[in-house]
PDB file of C-alpha atoms in Angstrom:
ATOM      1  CA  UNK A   1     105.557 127.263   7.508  1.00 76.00           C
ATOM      2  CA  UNK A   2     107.647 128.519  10.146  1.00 79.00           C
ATOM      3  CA  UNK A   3     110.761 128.991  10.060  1.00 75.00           C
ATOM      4  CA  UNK A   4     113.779 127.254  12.122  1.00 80.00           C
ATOM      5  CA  UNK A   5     115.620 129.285  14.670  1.00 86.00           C
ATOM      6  CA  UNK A   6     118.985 128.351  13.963  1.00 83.00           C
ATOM      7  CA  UNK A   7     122.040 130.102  12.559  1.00 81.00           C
ATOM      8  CA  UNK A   8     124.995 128.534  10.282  1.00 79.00           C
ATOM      9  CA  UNK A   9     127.901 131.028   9.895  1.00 79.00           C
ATOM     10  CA  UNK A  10     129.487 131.085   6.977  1.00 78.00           C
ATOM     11  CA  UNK A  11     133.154 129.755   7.108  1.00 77.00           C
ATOM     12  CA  UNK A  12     134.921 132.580   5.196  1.00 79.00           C
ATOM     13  CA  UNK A  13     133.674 136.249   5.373  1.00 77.00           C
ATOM     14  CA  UNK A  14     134.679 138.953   3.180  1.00 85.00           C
ATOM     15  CA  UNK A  15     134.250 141.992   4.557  1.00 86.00           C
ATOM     16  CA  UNK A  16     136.188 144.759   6.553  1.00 91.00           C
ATOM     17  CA  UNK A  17     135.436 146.135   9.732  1.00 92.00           C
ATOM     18  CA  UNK A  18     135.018 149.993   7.993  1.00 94.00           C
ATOM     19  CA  UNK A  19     131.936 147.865   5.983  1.00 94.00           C
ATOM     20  CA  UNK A  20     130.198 147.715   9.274  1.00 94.00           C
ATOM     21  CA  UNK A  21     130.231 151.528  10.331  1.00 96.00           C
ATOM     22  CA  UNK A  22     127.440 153.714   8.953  1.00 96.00           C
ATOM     23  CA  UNK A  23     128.863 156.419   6.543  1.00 96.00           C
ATOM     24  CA  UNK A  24     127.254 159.250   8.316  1.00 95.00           C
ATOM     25  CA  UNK A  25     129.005 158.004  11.469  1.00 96.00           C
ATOM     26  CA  UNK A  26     130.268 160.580  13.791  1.00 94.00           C
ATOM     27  CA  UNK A  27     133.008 159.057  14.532  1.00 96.00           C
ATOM     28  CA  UNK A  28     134.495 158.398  10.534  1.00 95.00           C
ATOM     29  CA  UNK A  29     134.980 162.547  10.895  1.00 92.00           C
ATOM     30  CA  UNK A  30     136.613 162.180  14.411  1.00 92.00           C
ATOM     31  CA  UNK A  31     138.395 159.152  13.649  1.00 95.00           C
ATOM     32  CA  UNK A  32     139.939 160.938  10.378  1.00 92.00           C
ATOM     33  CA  UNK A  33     140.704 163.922  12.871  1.00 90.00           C
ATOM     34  CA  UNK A  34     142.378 161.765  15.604  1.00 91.00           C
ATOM     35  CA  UNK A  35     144.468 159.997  13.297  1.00 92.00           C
ATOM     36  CA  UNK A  36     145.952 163.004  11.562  1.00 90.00           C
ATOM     37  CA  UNK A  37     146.963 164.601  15.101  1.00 88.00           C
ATOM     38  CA  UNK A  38     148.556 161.122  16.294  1.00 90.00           C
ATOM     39  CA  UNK A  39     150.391 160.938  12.980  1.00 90.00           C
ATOM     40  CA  UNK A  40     152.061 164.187  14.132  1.00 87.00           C
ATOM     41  CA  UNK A  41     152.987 162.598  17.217  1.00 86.00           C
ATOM     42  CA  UNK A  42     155.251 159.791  15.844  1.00 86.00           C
ATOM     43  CA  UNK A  43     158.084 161.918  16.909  1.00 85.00           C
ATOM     44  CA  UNK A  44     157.764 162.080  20.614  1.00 84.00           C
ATOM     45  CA  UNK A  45     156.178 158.514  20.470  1.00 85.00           C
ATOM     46  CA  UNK A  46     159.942 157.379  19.605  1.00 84.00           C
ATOM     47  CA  UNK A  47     161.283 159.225  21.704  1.00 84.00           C
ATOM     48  CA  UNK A  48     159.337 156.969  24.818  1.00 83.00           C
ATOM     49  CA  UNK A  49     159.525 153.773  23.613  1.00 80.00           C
ATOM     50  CA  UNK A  50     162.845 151.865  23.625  1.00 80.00           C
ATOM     51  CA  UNK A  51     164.182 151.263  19.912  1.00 81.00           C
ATOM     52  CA  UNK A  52     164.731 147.358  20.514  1.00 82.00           C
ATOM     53  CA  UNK A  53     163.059 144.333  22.498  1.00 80.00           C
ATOM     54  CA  UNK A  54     159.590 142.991  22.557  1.00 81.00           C
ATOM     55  CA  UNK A  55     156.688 145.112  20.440  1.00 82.00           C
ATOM     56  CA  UNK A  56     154.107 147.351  22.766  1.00 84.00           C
ATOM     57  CA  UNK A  57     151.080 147.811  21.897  1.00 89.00           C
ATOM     58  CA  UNK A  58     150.710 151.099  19.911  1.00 89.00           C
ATOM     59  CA  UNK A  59     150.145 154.513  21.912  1.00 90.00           C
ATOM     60  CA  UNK A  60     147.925 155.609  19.192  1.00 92.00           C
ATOM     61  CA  UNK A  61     145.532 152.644  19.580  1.00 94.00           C
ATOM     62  CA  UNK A  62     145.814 153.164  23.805  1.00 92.00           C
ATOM     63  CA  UNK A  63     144.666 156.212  22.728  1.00 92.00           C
ATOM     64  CA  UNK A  64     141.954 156.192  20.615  1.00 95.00           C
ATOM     65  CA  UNK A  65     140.685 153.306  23.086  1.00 95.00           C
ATOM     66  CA  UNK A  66     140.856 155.896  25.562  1.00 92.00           C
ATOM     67  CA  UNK A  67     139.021 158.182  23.553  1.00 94.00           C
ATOM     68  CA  UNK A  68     135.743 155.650  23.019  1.00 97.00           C
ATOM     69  CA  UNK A  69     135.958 155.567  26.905  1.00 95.00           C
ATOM     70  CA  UNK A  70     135.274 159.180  27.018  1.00 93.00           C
ATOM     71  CA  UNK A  71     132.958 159.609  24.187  1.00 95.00           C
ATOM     72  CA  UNK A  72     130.650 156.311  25.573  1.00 97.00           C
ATOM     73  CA  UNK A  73     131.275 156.758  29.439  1.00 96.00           C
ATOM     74  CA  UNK A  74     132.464 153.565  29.770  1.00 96.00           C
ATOM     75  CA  UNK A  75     133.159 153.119  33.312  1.00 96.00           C
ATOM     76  CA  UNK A  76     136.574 151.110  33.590  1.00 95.00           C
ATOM     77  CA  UNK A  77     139.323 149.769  31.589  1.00 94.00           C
ATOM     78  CA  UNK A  78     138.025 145.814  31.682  1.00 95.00           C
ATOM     79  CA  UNK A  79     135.072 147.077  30.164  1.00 97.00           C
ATOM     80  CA  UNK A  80     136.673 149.321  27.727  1.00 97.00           C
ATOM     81  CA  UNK A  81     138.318 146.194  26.969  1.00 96.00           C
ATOM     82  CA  UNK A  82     135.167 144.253  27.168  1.00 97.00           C
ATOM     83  CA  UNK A  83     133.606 146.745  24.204  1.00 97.00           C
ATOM     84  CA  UNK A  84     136.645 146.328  22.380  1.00 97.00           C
ATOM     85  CA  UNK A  85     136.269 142.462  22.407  1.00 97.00           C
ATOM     86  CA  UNK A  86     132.556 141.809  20.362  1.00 95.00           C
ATOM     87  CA  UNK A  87     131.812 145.779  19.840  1.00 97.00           C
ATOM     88  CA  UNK A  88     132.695 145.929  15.877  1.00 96.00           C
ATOM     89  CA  UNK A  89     132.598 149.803  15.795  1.00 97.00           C
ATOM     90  CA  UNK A  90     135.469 150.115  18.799  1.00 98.00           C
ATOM     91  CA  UNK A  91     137.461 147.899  17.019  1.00 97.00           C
ATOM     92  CA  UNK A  92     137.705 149.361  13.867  1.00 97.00           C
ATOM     93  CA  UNK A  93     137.744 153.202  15.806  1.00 98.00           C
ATOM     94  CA  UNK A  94     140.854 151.884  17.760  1.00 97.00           C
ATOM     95  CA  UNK A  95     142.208 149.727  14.540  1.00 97.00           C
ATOM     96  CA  UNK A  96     141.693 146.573  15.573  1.00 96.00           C
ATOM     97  CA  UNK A  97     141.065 143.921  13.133  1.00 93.00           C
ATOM     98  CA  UNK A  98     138.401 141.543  13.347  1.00 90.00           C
ATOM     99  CA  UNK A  99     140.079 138.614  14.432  1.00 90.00           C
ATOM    100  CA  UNK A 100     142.843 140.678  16.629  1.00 93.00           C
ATOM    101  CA  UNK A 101     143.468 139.546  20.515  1.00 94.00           C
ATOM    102  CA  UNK A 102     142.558 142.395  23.037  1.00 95.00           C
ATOM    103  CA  UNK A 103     144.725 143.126  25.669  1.00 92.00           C
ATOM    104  CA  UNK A 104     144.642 142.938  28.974  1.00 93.00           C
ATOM    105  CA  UNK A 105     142.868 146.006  31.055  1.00 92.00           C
ATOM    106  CA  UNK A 106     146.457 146.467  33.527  1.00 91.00           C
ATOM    107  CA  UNK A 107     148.109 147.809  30.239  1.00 89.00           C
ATOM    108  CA  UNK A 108     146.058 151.126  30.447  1.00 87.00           C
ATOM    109  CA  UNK A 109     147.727 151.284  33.671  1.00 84.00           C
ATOM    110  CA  UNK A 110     150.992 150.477  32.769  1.00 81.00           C
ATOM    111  CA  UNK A 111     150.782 153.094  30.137  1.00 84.00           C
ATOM    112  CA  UNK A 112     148.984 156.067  31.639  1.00 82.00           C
ATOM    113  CA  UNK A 113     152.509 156.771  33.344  1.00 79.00           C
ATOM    114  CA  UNK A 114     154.339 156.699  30.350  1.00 79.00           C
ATOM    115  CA  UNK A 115     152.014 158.918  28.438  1.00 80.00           C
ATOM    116  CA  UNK A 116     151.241 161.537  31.322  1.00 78.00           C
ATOM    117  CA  UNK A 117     155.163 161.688  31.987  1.00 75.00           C
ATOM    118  CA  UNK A 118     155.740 162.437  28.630  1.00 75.00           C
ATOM    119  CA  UNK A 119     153.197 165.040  28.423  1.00 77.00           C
ATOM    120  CA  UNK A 120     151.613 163.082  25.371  1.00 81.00           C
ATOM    121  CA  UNK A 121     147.948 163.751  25.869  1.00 78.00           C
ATOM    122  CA  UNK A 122     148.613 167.599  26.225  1.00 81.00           C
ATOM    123  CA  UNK A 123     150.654 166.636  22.752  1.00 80.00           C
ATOM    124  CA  UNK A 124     147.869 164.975  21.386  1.00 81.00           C
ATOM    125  CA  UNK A 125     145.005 167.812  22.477  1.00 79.00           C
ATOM    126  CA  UNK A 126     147.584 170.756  21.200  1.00 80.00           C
ATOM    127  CA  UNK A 127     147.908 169.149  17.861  1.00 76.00           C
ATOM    128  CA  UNK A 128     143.733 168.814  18.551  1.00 68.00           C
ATOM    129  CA  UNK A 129     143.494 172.366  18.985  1.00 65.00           C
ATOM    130  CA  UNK A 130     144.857 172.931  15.351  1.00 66.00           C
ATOM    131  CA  UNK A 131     141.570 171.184  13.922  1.00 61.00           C
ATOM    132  CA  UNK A 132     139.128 173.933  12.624  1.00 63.00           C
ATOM    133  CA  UNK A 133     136.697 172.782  15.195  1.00 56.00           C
ATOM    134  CA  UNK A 134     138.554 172.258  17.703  1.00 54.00           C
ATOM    135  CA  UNK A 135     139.804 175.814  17.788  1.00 54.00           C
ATOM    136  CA  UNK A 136     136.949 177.184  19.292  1.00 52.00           C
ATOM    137  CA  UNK A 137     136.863 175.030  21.788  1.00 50.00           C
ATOM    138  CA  UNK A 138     140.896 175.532  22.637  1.00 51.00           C
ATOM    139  CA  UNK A 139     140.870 179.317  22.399  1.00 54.00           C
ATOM    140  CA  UNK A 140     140.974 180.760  25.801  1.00 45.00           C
ATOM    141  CA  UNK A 141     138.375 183.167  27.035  1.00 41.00           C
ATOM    142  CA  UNK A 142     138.304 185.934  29.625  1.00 39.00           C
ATOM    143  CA  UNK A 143     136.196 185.456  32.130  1.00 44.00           C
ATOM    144  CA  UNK A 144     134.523 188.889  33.504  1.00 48.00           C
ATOM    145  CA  UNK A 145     134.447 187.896  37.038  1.00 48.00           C
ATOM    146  CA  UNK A 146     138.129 186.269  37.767  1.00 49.00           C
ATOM    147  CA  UNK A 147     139.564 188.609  34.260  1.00 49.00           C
ATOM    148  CA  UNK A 148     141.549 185.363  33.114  1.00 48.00           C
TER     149      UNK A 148
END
């Protein structure tokens, strides 16, 4: 007999997003790595954002979103935020839960000025160059033709 081709979700789900992600992901290790740089950065992060009025949405999850951009050449910011609306892995990389809004794509904008004035993603890829792998990558080499 063949089956039907129909789906009934369930009305309450218990799971988390981390339940979804592979344990031999790649990104659990760089996720780990990310967040122990951008919990060094809570210092200059208060130091940018104004103590009182309305909550912003957290420079560490503008970041990491930024990160997935790089790491999956994702070409713009709406569809970065796209990904981040039905792609389970991005949200639970950036910390999103499950049932979370995503914001709009002009708040990368709005906040690229604030980071970059602040000098936060030099910040965040100096505390990167403390990881043991990312050492190698951040040690400077001579080059034999131009000797820096």
């Amino acid at each position: 007999m063949r089956g039907a081709d129909a789906m009934q979700e369930s009305l309450f789900m218990v799971a988390k997003l981390e339940d979804f992600v592979p344990e031999d992901h790649p990104l659990r290790t760089v996720r780990q790595l990310v967040n122990a740089a951008l919990v060094k950065m809570n210092g200059p992060f208060n130091e940018i954002y104004a103590p009182g009025g309305r909550d912003s949405i957290a420079p560490e999850k503008l970041i990491r979103a930024l990160l997935l951009q790089v790491f999956y050449s994702v070409r713009s910011e709406r569809q970065l935020c796209e990904q981040l609306r039905y792609n389970l892995l991005f949200r639970w990389f950036v910390g999103l839960a499950i049932d979370d809004p995503v914001w709009d794509h002009s708040t990368f904008s709005k906040n690229r000025d604030r980071l970059l004035a602040h000098q936060v993603v030099e910040g965040f890829f100096a505390e990167g160059c403390d990881w043991p792998a990312g050492r190698a990558c951040c040690r400077r080499s001579t080059s034999p033709s131009t000797g820096r």
